């Protein structure tokens, strides 16, 4: 058998027939795969937040007799962490901002509703 | 008038823009060749099916890393070949039954003798080749005389590819010649 004859025979050889469901399986795993509602980073953030909440709940529940101390500790820890990240004047502006926001939210800019009078 | 088929590059661009149909066309175009390579390398229909699916999934996820102008066939063959190598390595780790460089004991002279027509005999002779020659001859069958593409898929120097191919053809000729001689007796 010459080289040419062998090559001709090779190229004439039909390819293996793939299983009938292969294409459906591929497409099902790629283009038709349901999209994730959350992105990976969001899943991580949500998971972390949930874990912190669970830990906080457990921490508070297990310390019911000293609940006030525990809550005080958590609040002071949060304040300390935020305080370390922000200079003193920021607190003042933040407090002013929050106060202003509360006051503004109480003001109604809508005209007073007139009573409906039947003639 | 026949509508010209879209090129692979155009299909990839559409798939990247969100067209599922474009990727479906790519799957339709290459599914058979990719499965053929996986089947020839692994010699197991179920594993070849899984390797083919895995290769297309990897390609779909990494489509944005595909270099425009490169050949999609070479890229997908490289992915499936790596998937097959992983499976062969895993198989080798768990059992001594299959070693990559060893001929298939099931496809020995008896199997060759049983094969009736020329295509069957040739297929059986390819099956009986050691793994490295079997893969190179399968890629030669799929990609033609594009030695550089074969070298890219196998991550081998072009010289090695040519040597493997020469040796594979020699073994095939010998196997087929032996059978013709046996039939002549």
Short mmCIF file of C-alpha atoms in Angstrom, two decimals:
data_model
loop_
_atom_site.label_atom_id
_atom_site.label_comp_id
_atom_site.label_asym_id
_atom_site.label_seq_id
_atom_site.Cartn_x
_atom_site.Cartn_y
_atom_site.Cartn_z
CA UNK A 1 0.00 0.00 0.00
CA UNK A 2 1.51 3.35 -1.04
CA UNK A 3 1.44 6.55 1.04
CA UNK A 4 -1.13 8.09 -1.31
CA UNK A 5 -3.41 5.06 -1.11
CA UNK A 6 -3.23 5.08 2.68
CA UNK A 7 -4.01 8.81 2.84
CA UNK A 8 -6.93 8.42 0.44
CA UNK A 9 -8.29 5.58 2.58
CA UNK A 10 -7.81 7.67 5.73
CA UNK A 11 -9.62 10.70 4.34
CA UNK A 12 -12.45 8.51 3.03
CA UNK A 13 -13.02 7.08 6.50
CA UNK A 14 -16.30 8.40 7.95
CA UNK A 15 -16.17 10.18 11.31
CA UNK A 16 -17.64 8.50 14.37
CA UNK A 17 -21.34 9.21 14.77
CA UNK A 18 -21.95 11.12 18.01
CA UNK A 19 -24.80 9.97 20.30
CA UNK A 20 -28.16 11.48 19.35
CA UNK A 21 -28.62 13.40 22.62
CA UNK A 22 -25.12 14.91 22.68
CA UNK A 23 -26.04 18.23 21.03
CA UNK A 24 -29.01 18.69 23.39
CA UNK A 25 -26.76 18.01 26.34
CA UNK A 26 -24.16 20.53 25.14
CA UNK A 27 -26.72 23.23 24.42
CA UNK A 28 -28.49 22.53 27.71
CA UNK A 29 -25.23 23.04 29.56
CA UNK A 30 -24.28 26.19 27.66
CA UNK A 31 -26.73 28.49 25.86
CA UNK A 32 -29.93 27.14 27.45
CA UNK A 33 -28.50 26.96 30.94
CA UNK A 34 -30.63 29.11 33.29
CA UNK A 35 -28.83 32.32 34.18
CA UNK A 36 -27.89 32.90 37.79
CA UNK A 37 -30.00 35.54 39.53
CA UNK A 38 -27.00 36.86 41.46
CA UNK A 39 -23.44 37.34 40.34
CA UNK A 40 -20.67 35.48 42.16
CA UNK A 41 -19.58 38.62 44.05
CA UNK A 42 -23.17 39.26 45.11
CA UNK A 43 -23.55 35.69 46.35
CA UNK A 44 -20.39 36.13 48.43
CA UNK A 45 -21.60 39.48 49.85
CA UNK A 46 -25.03 38.07 50.69
CA UNK A 47 -23.52 34.97 52.24
CA UNK A 48 -21.16 37.03 54.38
CA UNK A 49 -23.98 39.34 55.50
CA UNK A 50 -26.15 36.34 56.36
CA UNK A 51 -23.32 34.70 58.32
CA UNK A 52 -22.73 37.94 60.30
CA UNK A 53 -26.46 38.20 61.04
CA UNK A 54 -26.60 34.59 62.22
CA UNK A 55 -23.55 35.13 64.41
CA UNK A 56 -25.02 38.36 65.84
CA UNK A 57 -28.34 36.65 66.59
CA UNK A 58 -26.56 33.76 68.28
CA UNK A 59 -24.35 36.19 70.22
CA UNK A 60 -27.32 38.19 71.46
CA UNK A 61 -29.51 35.13 72.19
CA UNK A 62 -26.85 33.29 74.17
CA UNK A 63 -26.21 36.37 76.30
CA UNK A 64 -29.81 37.13 77.32
CA UNK A 65 -28.98 37.83 81.01
CA UNK A 66 -26.32 40.36 79.93
CA UNK A 67 -28.23 41.51 76.83
CA UNK A 68 -27.69 45.19 77.59
CA UNK A 69 -23.94 44.69 77.97
CA UNK A 70 -23.74 42.63 74.81
CA UNK A 71 -25.76 45.08 72.71
CA UNK A 72 -23.74 47.94 74.18
CA UNK A 73 -20.55 46.11 73.23
CA UNK A 74 -21.72 45.54 69.65
CA UNK A 75 -22.80 49.18 69.24
CA UNK A 76 -19.61 50.54 70.77
CA UNK A 77 -17.56 48.18 68.57
CA UNK A 78 -19.38 49.38 65.45
CA UNK A 79 -18.93 53.01 66.50
CA UNK A 80 -15.24 52.38 67.18
CA UNK A 81 -14.75 50.77 63.76
CA UNK A 82 -16.60 53.56 61.93
CA UNK A 83 -14.94 56.20 64.13
CA UNK A 84 -11.49 54.87 63.24
CA UNK A 85 -12.34 55.28 59.58
CA UNK A 86 -13.73 58.83 59.88
CA UNK A 87 -12.27 62.00 61.43
CA UNK A 88 -14.18 63.77 64.26
CA UNK A 89 -15.62 66.58 62.12
CA UNK A 90 -17.26 64.03 59.80
CA UNK A 91 -19.35 62.86 62.74
CA UNK A 92 -20.62 66.38 63.31
CA UNK A 93 -21.59 66.79 59.63
CA UNK A 94 -23.12 63.34 59.56
CA UNK A 95 -25.22 64.11 62.65
CA UNK A 96 -26.30 67.45 61.12
CA UNK A 97 -27.18 65.72 57.85
CA UNK A 98 -29.24 63.03 59.55
CA UNK A 99 -31.07 65.63 61.68
CA UNK A 100 -31.80 67.77 58.62
CA UNK A 101 -33.03 64.71 56.71
CA UNK A 102 -35.39 63.78 59.56
CA UNK A 103 -36.78 67.34 59.76
CA UNK A 104 -37.20 67.64 56.02
CA UNK A 105 -38.98 64.31 55.88
CA UNK A 106 -41.52 65.68 58.37
CA UNK A 107 -42.38 68.73 56.27
CA UNK A 108 -45.23 68.26 53.86
CA UNK A 109 -44.98 70.24 50.62
CA UNK A 110 -48.39 69.10 49.44
CA UNK A 111 -51.19 71.69 49.67
CA UNK A 112 -53.59 70.94 52.47
CA UNK A 113 -56.53 68.92 51.26
CA UNK A 114 -59.67 70.98 51.15
CA UNK A 115 -62.72 69.39 52.63
CA UNK A 116 -65.22 68.23 50.02
CA UNK A 117 -68.36 70.21 50.37
CA UNK A 118 -71.58 68.98 48.89
CA UNK A 119 -73.63 71.72 47.32
CA UNK B 1 -29.02 30.88 -4.96
CA UNK B 2 -27.23 29.36 -2.01
CA UNK B 3 -26.79 31.56 1.06
CA UNK B 4 -23.13 31.57 2.11
CA UNK B 5 -22.60 30.02 5.52
CA UNK B 6 -21.33 32.33 8.23
CA UNK B 7 -17.65 32.03 9.07
CA UNK B 8 -16.57 30.76 12.47
CA UNK B 9 -15.32 34.24 13.39
CA UNK B 10 -18.72 35.76 12.58
CA UNK B 11 -20.49 33.08 14.62
CA UNK B 12 -18.17 33.68 17.57
CA UNK B 13 -18.80 37.43 17.38
CA UNK B 14 -22.57 36.79 17.38
CA UNK B 15 -22.29 34.33 20.26
CA UNK B 16 -20.31 36.91 22.24
CA UNK B 17 -23.04 39.44 21.52
CA UNK B 18 -25.50 37.03 23.17
CA UNK B 19 -26.77 34.90 20.30
CA UNK B 20 -27.38 31.37 21.51
CA UNK B 21 -28.18 30.25 17.97
CA UNK B 22 -24.70 31.26 16.80
CA UNK B 23 -23.06 29.05 19.40
CA UNK B 24 -25.55 26.32 18.49
CA UNK B 25 -24.35 26.51 14.89
CA UNK B 26 -20.74 26.16 16.06
CA UNK B 27 -21.72 23.10 18.08
CA UNK B 28 -23.52 21.65 15.07
CA UNK B 29 -20.49 22.34 12.86
CA UNK B 30 -17.85 20.77 15.13
CA UNK B 31 -19.70 18.32 17.38
CA UNK B 32 -18.95 15.33 15.18
CA UNK B 33 -15.24 16.05 14.69
CA UNK B 34 -14.74 16.83 18.38
CA UNK B 35 -16.53 13.64 19.40
CA UNK B 36 -14.48 11.69 16.85
CA UNK B 37 -11.20 12.96 18.35
CA UNK B 38 -12.42 12.24 21.90
CA UNK B 39 -13.60 8.76 20.93
CA UNK B 40 -10.37 7.90 19.13
CA UNK B 41 -8.29 9.14 22.07
CA UNK B 42 -10.34 7.57 24.87
CA UNK B 43 -11.83 4.53 23.05
CA UNK B 44 -14.91 4.76 25.25
CA UNK B 45 -18.19 6.14 23.91
CA UNK B 46 -19.53 7.36 27.27
CA UNK B 47 -16.29 9.08 28.25
CA UNK B 48 -15.95 10.58 24.77
CA UNK B 49 -19.46 12.02 25.14
CA UNK B 50 -18.58 13.58 28.50
CA UNK B 51 -15.26 14.94 27.21
CA UNK B 52 -17.02 16.50 24.20
CA UNK B 53 -19.60 18.17 26.44
CA UNK B 54 -16.88 19.39 28.80
CA UNK B 55 -14.89 20.83 25.88
CA UNK B 56 -17.85 22.79 24.51
CA UNK B 57 -18.72 24.06 28.00
CA UNK B 58 -15.16 25.28 28.51
CA UNK B 59 -15.15 26.87 25.05
CA UNK B 60 -18.45 28.64 25.78
CA UNK B 61 -17.17 30.04 29.07
CA UNK B 62 -13.86 31.13 27.55
CA UNK B 63 -15.23 32.37 24.22
CA UNK B 64 -14.16 35.94 25.02
CA UNK B 65 -10.53 34.76 25.23
CA UNK B 66 -10.62 33.31 21.71
CA UNK B 67 -8.07 35.12 19.56
CA UNK B 68 -9.77 36.51 16.43
CA UNK B 69 -8.15 35.15 13.30
CA UNK B 70 -7.18 31.87 14.95
CA UNK B 71 -8.90 28.67 13.83
CA UNK B 72 -11.83 27.64 15.98
CA UNK B 73 -11.28 23.99 15.03
CA UNK B 74 -7.71 24.06 16.38
CA UNK B 75 -8.91 25.76 19.57
CA UNK B 76 -11.74 23.32 20.26
CA UNK B 77 -9.55 20.32 19.36
CA UNK B 78 -6.92 21.58 21.83
CA UNK B 79 -9.56 21.89 24.56
CA UNK B 80 -10.99 18.42 23.96
CA UNK B 81 -7.53 16.87 23.68
CA UNK B 82 -6.60 18.32 27.10
CA UNK B 83 -9.90 17.04 28.53
CA UNK B 84 -9.06 13.58 27.16
CA UNK B 85 -5.52 13.70 28.59
CA UNK B 86 -6.97 14.55 32.02
CA UNK B 87 -9.33 11.60 31.77
CA UNK B 88 -6.57 9.25 30.63
CA UNK B 89 -4.36 10.40 33.50
CA UNK B 90 -7.22 9.86 35.96
CA UNK B 91 -7.87 6.42 34.47
CA UNK B 92 -4.18 5.57 34.75
CA UNK B 93 -4.15 6.70 38.37
CA UNK B 94 -7.06 4.43 39.28
CA UNK B 95 -6.27 1.41 37.18
CA UNK B 96 -3.45 -0.23 35.26
CA UNK B 97 -5.85 -1.33 32.56
CA UNK B 98 -5.18 1.64 30.27
CA UNK B 99 -1.83 3.25 29.73
CA UNK B 100 -1.65 6.10 27.20
CA UNK B 101 1.21 4.67 25.17
CA UNK B 102 -0.01 1.11 25.03
CA UNK B 103 -2.01 -0.53 22.28
CA UNK B 104 -5.54 -1.62 23.03
CA UNK B 105 -5.42 -5.34 23.86
CA UNK B 106 -9.00 -5.74 22.62
CA UNK B 107 -8.10 -4.55 19.16
CA UNK B 108 -5.34 -7.04 18.45
CA UNK B 109 -4.79 -9.25 15.40
CA UNK B 110 -7.99 -11.20 16.12
CA UNK B 111 -10.07 -8.06 15.98
CA UNK B 112 -8.31 -7.01 12.81
CA UNK B 113 -8.95 -10.38 11.21
CA UNK B 114 -12.62 -10.12 12.05
CA UNK B 115 -12.97 -6.76 10.34
CA UNK B 116 -14.49 -7.41 6.95
CA UNK B 117 -14.27 -4.46 4.59
CA UNK B 118 -11.43 -1.98 4.03
CA UNK B 119 -12.89 0.83 6.14
CA UNK B 120 -13.42 -1.52 9.06
CA UNK B 121 -9.93 -2.90 8.72
CA UNK B 122 -8.43 0.56 8.61
CA UNK B 123 -10.49 1.65 11.61
CA UNK B 124 -9.41 -1.41 13.55
CA UNK B 125 -5.78 -0.79 12.60
CA UNK B 126 -6.05 2.81 13.89
CA UNK B 127 -7.64 1.54 17.11
CA UNK B 128 -4.68 -0.79 17.59
CA UNK B 129 -2.13 2.04 17.35
CA UNK B 130 -0.44 3.33 20.51
CA UNK B 131 -2.12 6.47 21.88
CA UNK B 132 0.38 9.05 20.60
CA UNK B 133 0.23 7.70 17.04
CA UNK B 134 -3.52 7.22 17.17
CA UNK B 135 -4.11 10.85 18.16
CA UNK B 136 -1.76 12.25 15.53
CA UNK B 137 -3.34 10.14 12.77
CA UNK B 138 -6.84 11.17 13.95
CA UNK B 139 -5.89 14.85 13.81
CA UNK B 140 -4.30 14.28 10.40
CA UNK B 141 -7.62 12.78 9.32
CA UNK B 142 -9.56 15.75 10.77
CA UNK B 143 -7.28 18.64 9.81
CA UNK B 144 -5.50 17.35 6.72
CA UNK B 145 -1.84 18.15 6.12
CA UNK B 146 -1.85 21.17 8.41
CA UNK B 147 1.05 20.02 10.53
CA UNK B 148 1.33 23.34 12.38
CA UNK B 149 -2.30 23.04 13.55
CA UNK B 150 -1.71 19.45 14.68
CA UNK B 151 1.43 20.59 16.53
CA UNK B 152 -0.57 23.37 18.25
CA UNK B 153 -3.29 20.95 19.42
CA UNK B 154 -0.81 18.40 20.75
CA UNK B 155 1.64 21.04 22.02
CA UNK B 156 4.48 19.23 20.27
CA UNK B 157 7.23 20.46 17.95
CA UNK B 158 6.38 20.14 14.27
CA UNK B 159 9.27 17.70 13.77
CA UNK B 160 7.86 15.36 16.41
CA UNK B 161 4.43 15.52 14.78
CA UNK B 162 5.91 14.57 11.41
CA UNK B 163 7.89 11.74 12.99
CA UNK B 164 4.82 10.41 14.82
CA UNK B 165 2.80 10.63 11.65
CA UNK B 166 5.45 8.80 9.64
CA UNK B 167 5.65 6.07 12.27
CA UNK B 168 1.85 5.82 12.51
CA UNK B 169 1.50 5.39 8.74
CA UNK B 170 4.23 2.79 8.78
CA UNK B 171 2.42 0.81 11.49
CA UNK B 172 -0.88 1.12 9.64
CA UNK B 173 0.67 -0.05 6.38
CA UNK B 174 2.25 -2.98 8.18
CA UNK B 175 -1.00 -3.93 9.92
CA UNK B 176 -3.02 -3.70 6.72
CA UNK B 177 -0.31 -5.45 4.68
CA UNK B 178 -0.15 -8.31 7.17
CA UNK B 179 -3.86 -8.81 6.84
CA UNK B 180 -3.75 -8.80 3.04
CA UNK B 181 -0.91 -11.33 3.21
CA UNK B 182 -2.89 -13.47 5.69
CA UNK B 183 -5.97 -13.38 3.46
CA UNK B 184 -3.79 -14.37 0.46
CA UNK B 185 -2.62 -17.57 2.18
#
